[in-house]
Amino acid sequence: DGRYELVCILIFKEGAAPPLDRVLLELDSLKFIEEASGPPMTVLWRKDEPNYEGWGQLVGRALDSIRKKDIDKIVLARRTTILLDKPADPAFLLKQVSAEAYNAYAFLFQFDQTHAFIGLSPELLYKREDKSILTEAIAGTRGRGIDFLHDDLLRQELLTSEKDRH
């Protein structure tokens, strides 16, 4: 819809976090997927784990488990490894794969000039609005309490929550 969202995770050593204004300035200077481009590339080798047949079997088993009411929800994943004929811009690759993914959140972690991890997720990890970061607890979590007694209370609340246990 003519919008984009930037998703990132920042990890700092304890006591080493730079000022928030500096972090936001650096985030604002990043290249966005819409700007990503690259030369035509040829896939020399591709490996999907599981392969097409294995993926079909996993989907069939998952649907069977849902029909039997063994489970209510499942998220299947697979790994694809590709070898290209020339170095690629990870943001450009992500732009290409996300164009075919409906209702998915695209993400990219580039560790250095030669290693990157791209993916698509049906769930929003976090959303930044100006200086605020919003997130949704997906897997039944609780924040820390103000002391150990409060932590125990929160732990019991989590353990006895019908929704979170489900």
PDB file of C-alpha atoms in Angstrom:
ATOM      1  CA  ASP A   1       0.000   0.000   0.000  1.00  0.00           C
ATOM      2  CA  GLY A   2       2.878   2.381  -0.669  1.00  0.00           C
ATOM      3  CA  ARG A   3       4.212   1.950   2.886  1.00  0.00           C
ATOM      4  CA  TYR A   4       7.221   0.229   4.316  1.00  0.00           C
ATOM      5  CA  GLU A   5       8.252  -0.898   7.761  1.00  0.00           C
ATOM      6  CA  LEU A   6      11.764  -1.333   9.081  1.00  0.00           C
ATOM      7  CA  VAL A   7      12.323  -4.130  11.550  1.00  0.00           C
ATOM      8  CA  CYS A   8      15.606  -4.574  13.411  1.00  0.00           C
ATOM      9  CA  ILE A   9      17.000  -5.921  16.664  1.00  0.00           C
ATOM     10  CA  LEU A  10      19.715  -4.007  18.477  1.00  0.00           C
ATOM     11  CA  ILE A  11      21.816  -5.815  21.053  1.00  0.00           C
ATOM     12  CA  PHE A  12      24.190  -3.842  23.247  1.00  0.00           C
ATOM     13  CA  LYS A  13      26.629  -4.978  25.877  1.00  0.00           C
ATOM     14  CA  GLU A  14      25.422  -3.979  29.316  1.00  0.00           C
ATOM     15  CA  GLY A  15      26.062  -0.314  29.950  1.00  0.00           C
ATOM     16  CA  ALA A  16      27.241   0.247  26.363  1.00  0.00           C
ATOM     17  CA  ALA A  17      23.994   1.399  24.708  1.00  0.00           C
ATOM     18  CA  PRO A  18      24.505   4.607  22.722  1.00  0.00           C
ATOM     19  CA  PRO A  19      22.036   7.481  23.141  1.00  0.00           C
ATOM     20  CA  LEU A  20      18.629   6.710  21.609  1.00  0.00           C
ATOM     21  CA  ASP A  21      18.829   9.749  19.305  1.00  0.00           C
ATOM     22  CA  ARG A  22      22.036   8.368  17.742  1.00  0.00           C
ATOM     23  CA  VAL A  23      20.468   4.932  17.239  1.00  0.00           C
ATOM     24  CA  LEU A  24      17.390   6.445  15.567  1.00  0.00           C
ATOM     25  CA  LEU A  25      19.581   8.631  13.343  1.00  0.00           C
ATOM     26  CA  GLU A  26      21.532   5.577  12.178  1.00  0.00           C
ATOM     27  CA  LEU A  27      18.301   3.657  11.564  1.00  0.00           C
ATOM     28  CA  ASP A  28      16.947   6.545   9.498  1.00  0.00           C
ATOM     29  CA  SER A  29      20.074   6.438   7.291  1.00  0.00           C
ATOM     30  CA  LEU A  30      19.576   2.784   6.280  1.00  0.00           C
ATOM     31  CA  LYS A  31      18.720   1.699   2.751  1.00  0.00           C
ATOM     32  CA  PHE A  32      15.147   0.508   2.306  1.00  0.00           C
ATOM     33  CA  ILE A  33      13.988  -2.416   0.215  1.00  0.00           C
ATOM     34  CA  GLU A  34      12.269  -0.114  -2.294  1.00  0.00           C
ATOM     35  CA  GLU A  35      15.697   1.369  -3.052  1.00  0.00           C
ATOM     36  CA  ALA A  36      17.392  -2.018  -3.402  1.00  0.00           C
ATOM     37  CA  SER A  37      18.501  -3.005  -6.839  1.00  0.00           C
ATOM     38  CA  GLY A  38      21.059  -5.208  -8.416  1.00  0.00           C
ATOM     39  CA  PRO A  39      22.359  -6.681 -11.634  1.00  0.00           C
ATOM     40  CA  PRO A  40      20.592  -9.686 -13.165  1.00  0.00           C
ATOM     41  CA  MET A  41      21.670 -12.830 -11.375  1.00  0.00           C
ATOM     42  CA  THR A  42      21.600 -16.491 -12.302  1.00  0.00           C
ATOM     43  CA  VAL A  43      20.930 -19.194  -9.736  1.00  0.00           C
ATOM     44  CA  LEU A  44      23.714 -21.769 -10.154  1.00  0.00           C
ATOM     45  CA  TRP A  45      22.535 -24.112  -7.403  1.00  0.00           C
ATOM     46  CA  ARG A  46      19.524 -24.335  -5.073  1.00  0.00           C
ATOM     47  CA  LYS A  47      18.687 -26.624  -2.167  1.00  0.00           C
ATOM     48  CA  ASP A  48      15.340 -26.621  -0.340  1.00  0.00           C
ATOM     49  CA  GLU A  49      15.115 -28.369   3.033  1.00  0.00           C
ATOM     50  CA  PRO A  50      12.761 -30.130   3.058  1.00  0.00           C
ATOM     51  CA  ASN A  51      12.529 -30.620  -0.703  1.00  0.00           C
ATOM     52  CA  TYR A  52       9.236 -30.215  -2.618  1.00  0.00           C
ATOM     53  CA  GLU A  53       8.083 -33.763  -1.860  1.00  0.00           C
ATOM     54  CA  GLY A  54       9.080 -33.527   1.815  1.00  0.00           C
ATOM     55  CA  TRP A  55       7.307 -30.171   2.131  1.00  0.00           C
ATOM     56  CA  GLY A  56       4.108 -31.722   0.759  1.00  0.00           C
ATOM     57  CA  GLN A  57       4.365 -34.536   3.303  1.00  0.00           C
ATOM     58  CA  LEU A  58       4.838 -32.054   6.163  1.00  0.00           C
ATOM     59  CA  VAL A  59       1.817 -30.040   5.058  1.00  0.00           C
ATOM     60  CA  GLY A  60      -0.246 -33.235   4.796  1.00  0.00           C
ATOM     61  CA  ARG A  61       0.781 -34.387   8.290  1.00  0.00           C
ATOM     62  CA  ALA A  62       0.044 -30.931   9.718  1.00  0.00           C
ATOM     63  CA  LEU A  63      -3.415 -30.827   8.135  1.00  0.00           C
ATOM     64  CA  ASP A  64      -4.115 -34.352   9.369  1.00  0.00           C
ATOM     65  CA  SER A  65      -3.137 -33.364  12.930  1.00  0.00           C
ATOM     66  CA  ILE A  66      -5.426 -30.330  12.747  1.00  0.00           C
ATOM     67  CA  ARG A  67      -8.318 -32.483  11.466  1.00  0.00           C
ATOM     68  CA  LYS A  68      -7.757 -34.945  14.336  1.00  0.00           C
ATOM     69  CA  LYS A  69      -7.698 -31.938  16.711  1.00  0.00           C
ATOM     70  CA  ASP A  70      -4.245 -32.954  17.981  1.00  0.00           C
ATOM     71  CA  ILE A  71      -3.199 -29.352  17.347  1.00  0.00           C
ATOM     72  CA  ASP A  72      -4.995 -26.091  16.551  1.00  0.00           C
ATOM     73  CA  LYS A  73      -2.216 -24.162  14.865  1.00  0.00           C
ATOM     74  CA  ILE A  74       1.158 -24.875  13.346  1.00  0.00           C
ATOM     75  CA  VAL A  75       3.778 -22.845  11.550  1.00  0.00           C
ATOM     76  CA  LEU A  76       5.883 -24.809   9.105  1.00  0.00           C
ATOM     77  CA  ALA A  77       9.196 -23.523   7.849  1.00  0.00           C
ATOM     78  CA  ARG A  78      11.798 -24.544   5.344  1.00  0.00           C
ATOM     79  CA  ARG A  79      15.304 -23.517   4.499  1.00  0.00           C
ATOM     80  CA  THR A  80      16.450 -22.553   1.022  1.00  0.00           C
ATOM     81  CA  THR A  81      20.126 -22.203   0.174  1.00  0.00           C
ATOM     82  CA  ILE A  82      21.116 -20.716  -3.173  1.00  0.00           C
ATOM     83  CA  LEU A  83      24.393 -20.105  -4.991  1.00  0.00           C
ATOM     84  CA  LEU A  84      24.394 -17.166  -7.407  1.00  0.00           C
ATOM     85  CA  ASP A  85      26.753 -16.392 -10.253  1.00  0.00           C
ATOM     86  CA  LYS A  86      27.731 -13.054  -8.669  1.00  0.00           C
ATOM     87  CA  PRO A  87      27.511 -11.343  -5.274  1.00  0.00           C
ATOM     88  CA  ALA A  88      24.018 -10.127  -4.481  1.00  0.00           C
ATOM     89  CA  ASP A  89      22.580  -7.294  -2.453  1.00  0.00           C
ATOM     90  CA  PRO A  90      20.606  -9.061   0.338  1.00  0.00           C
ATOM     91  CA  ALA A  91      18.013  -6.248   0.346  1.00  0.00           C
ATOM     92  CA  PHE A  92      17.473  -6.804  -3.384  1.00  0.00           C
ATOM     93  CA  LEU A  93      16.994 -10.552  -2.828  1.00  0.00           C
ATOM     94  CA  LEU A  94      14.525  -9.864  -0.036  1.00  0.00           C
ATOM     95  CA  LYS A  95      12.644  -7.463  -2.287  1.00  0.00           C
ATOM     96  CA  GLN A  96      12.359 -10.228  -4.886  1.00  0.00           C
ATOM     97  CA  VAL A  97      11.091 -12.951  -2.530  1.00  0.00           C
ATOM     98  CA  SER A  98       8.785 -10.671  -0.548  1.00  0.00           C
ATOM     99  CA  ALA A  99       7.038  -9.546  -3.739  1.00  0.00           C
ATOM    100  CA  GLU A 100       5.502 -13.037  -3.918  1.00  0.00           C
ATOM    101  CA  ALA A 101       4.599 -13.310  -0.221  1.00  0.00           C
ATOM    102  CA  TYR A 102       1.200 -11.995   0.755  1.00  0.00           C
ATOM    103  CA  ASN A 103       0.546 -10.830   4.325  1.00  0.00           C
ATOM    104  CA  ALA A 104       4.110 -11.560   5.434  1.00  0.00           C
ATOM    105  CA  TYR A 105       6.635  -9.395   7.236  1.00  0.00           C
ATOM    106  CA  ALA A 106      10.030  -9.414   5.541  1.00  0.00           C
ATOM    107  CA  PHE A 107      13.233  -9.229   7.572  1.00  0.00           C
ATOM    108  CA  LEU A 108      16.949  -9.043   6.904  1.00  0.00           C
ATOM    109  CA  PHE A 109      19.974  -9.453   9.138  1.00  0.00           C
ATOM    110  CA  GLN A 110      23.261  -8.656   7.421  1.00  0.00           C
ATOM    111  CA  PHE A 111      26.111  -9.816   9.627  1.00  0.00           C
ATOM    112  CA  ASP A 112      28.946  -8.695   7.343  1.00  0.00           C
ATOM    113  CA  GLN A 113      29.636  -8.155   3.635  1.00  0.00           C
ATOM    114  CA  THR A 114      29.299 -11.866   2.792  1.00  0.00           C
ATOM    115  CA  HIS A 115      26.699 -13.235   5.225  1.00  0.00           C
ATOM    116  CA  ALA A 116      23.029 -12.313   5.498  1.00  0.00           C
ATOM    117  CA  PHE A 117      19.854 -13.965   6.727  1.00  0.00           C
ATOM    118  CA  ILE A 118      16.575 -13.042   5.063  1.00  0.00           C
ATOM    119  CA  GLY A 119      13.134 -14.347   5.844  1.00  0.00           C
ATOM    120  CA  LEU A 120       9.400 -13.847   5.832  1.00  0.00           C
ATOM    121  CA  SER A 121       7.202 -14.195   8.907  1.00  0.00           C
ATOM    122  CA  PRO A 122       3.438 -14.117   9.353  1.00  0.00           C
ATOM    123  CA  GLU A 123       3.940 -12.351  12.703  1.00  0.00           C
ATOM    124  CA  LEU A 124       5.056  -8.789  13.414  1.00  0.00           C
ATOM    125  CA  LEU A 125       8.189  -8.771  15.557  1.00  0.00           C
ATOM    126  CA  TYR A 126       8.017  -5.088  16.500  1.00  0.00           C
ATOM    127  CA  LYS A 127       6.973  -1.724  15.139  1.00  0.00           C
ATOM    128  CA  ARG A 128       8.685   1.623  15.694  1.00  0.00           C
ATOM    129  CA  GLU A 129       6.664   4.832  15.832  1.00  0.00           C
ATOM    130  CA  ASP A 130       9.016   7.790  16.228  1.00  0.00           C
ATOM    131  CA  LYS A 131      10.807   7.074  19.526  1.00  0.00           C
ATOM    132  CA  SER A 132       8.457   4.286  20.636  1.00  0.00           C
ATOM    133  CA  ILE A 133       8.867   0.580  19.943  1.00  0.00           C
ATOM    134  CA  LEU A 134       5.729  -1.556  20.067  1.00  0.00           C
ATOM    135  CA  THR A 135       5.726  -5.349  20.247  1.00  0.00           C
ATOM    136  CA  GLU A 136       3.256  -8.160  20.746  1.00  0.00           C
ATOM    137  CA  ALA A 137       3.962 -11.064  23.064  1.00  0.00           C
ATOM    138  CA  ILE A 138       3.344 -14.049  20.831  1.00  0.00           C
ATOM    139  CA  ALA A 139       4.399 -17.081  22.825  1.00  0.00           C
ATOM    140  CA  GLY A 140       3.022 -16.385  26.292  1.00  0.00           C
ATOM    141  CA  THR A 141       5.457 -14.105  28.059  1.00  0.00           C
ATOM    142  CA  ARG A 142       5.470 -11.845  31.088  1.00  0.00           C
ATOM    143  CA  GLY A 143       7.749  -8.981  31.983  1.00  0.00           C
ATOM    144  CA  ARG A 144       9.918  -9.043  35.084  1.00  0.00           C
ATOM    145  CA  GLY A 145       8.426  -7.977  38.382  1.00  0.00           C
ATOM    146  CA  ILE A 146       9.680  -5.255  40.678  1.00  0.00           C
ATOM    147  CA  ASP A 147      11.149  -7.879  43.027  1.00  0.00           C
ATOM    148  CA  PHE A 148      11.431 -11.677  43.417  1.00  0.00           C
ATOM    149  CA  LEU A 149       8.001 -11.939  45.071  1.00  0.00           C
ATOM    150  CA  HIS A 150       6.393 -10.107  42.161  1.00  0.00           C
ATOM    151  CA  ASP A 151       8.326 -12.378  39.715  1.00  0.00           C
ATOM    152  CA  ASP A 152       6.789 -15.438  41.427  1.00  0.00           C
ATOM    153  CA  LEU A 153       3.320 -13.918  41.159  1.00  0.00           C
ATOM    154  CA  LEU A 154       3.800 -13.248  37.425  1.00  0.00           C
ATOM    155  CA  ARG A 155       5.187 -16.780  36.921  1.00  0.00           C
ATOM    156  CA  GLN A 156       2.118 -18.306  38.576  1.00  0.00           C
ATOM    157  CA  GLU A 157      -0.163 -16.086  36.488  1.00  0.00           C
ATOM    158  CA  LEU A 158       1.527 -17.337  33.317  1.00  0.00           C
ATOM    159  CA  LEU A 159       1.389 -20.985  34.393  1.00  0.00           C
ATOM    160  CA  THR A 160      -2.312 -20.810  35.267  1.00  0.00           C
ATOM    161  CA  SER A 161      -3.442 -18.708  32.292  1.00  0.00           C
ATOM    162  CA  GLU A 162      -5.755 -20.843  30.154  1.00  0.00           C
ATOM    163  CA  LYS A 163      -5.016 -18.725  27.081  1.00  0.00           C
ATOM    164  CA  ASP A 164      -1.220 -18.914  27.442  1.00  0.00           C
ATOM    165  CA  ARG A 165      -1.242 -22.628  28.263  1.00  0.00           C
ATOM    166  CA  HIS A 166      -3.351 -23.235  25.142  1.00  0.00           C
TER     167      HIS A 166
END
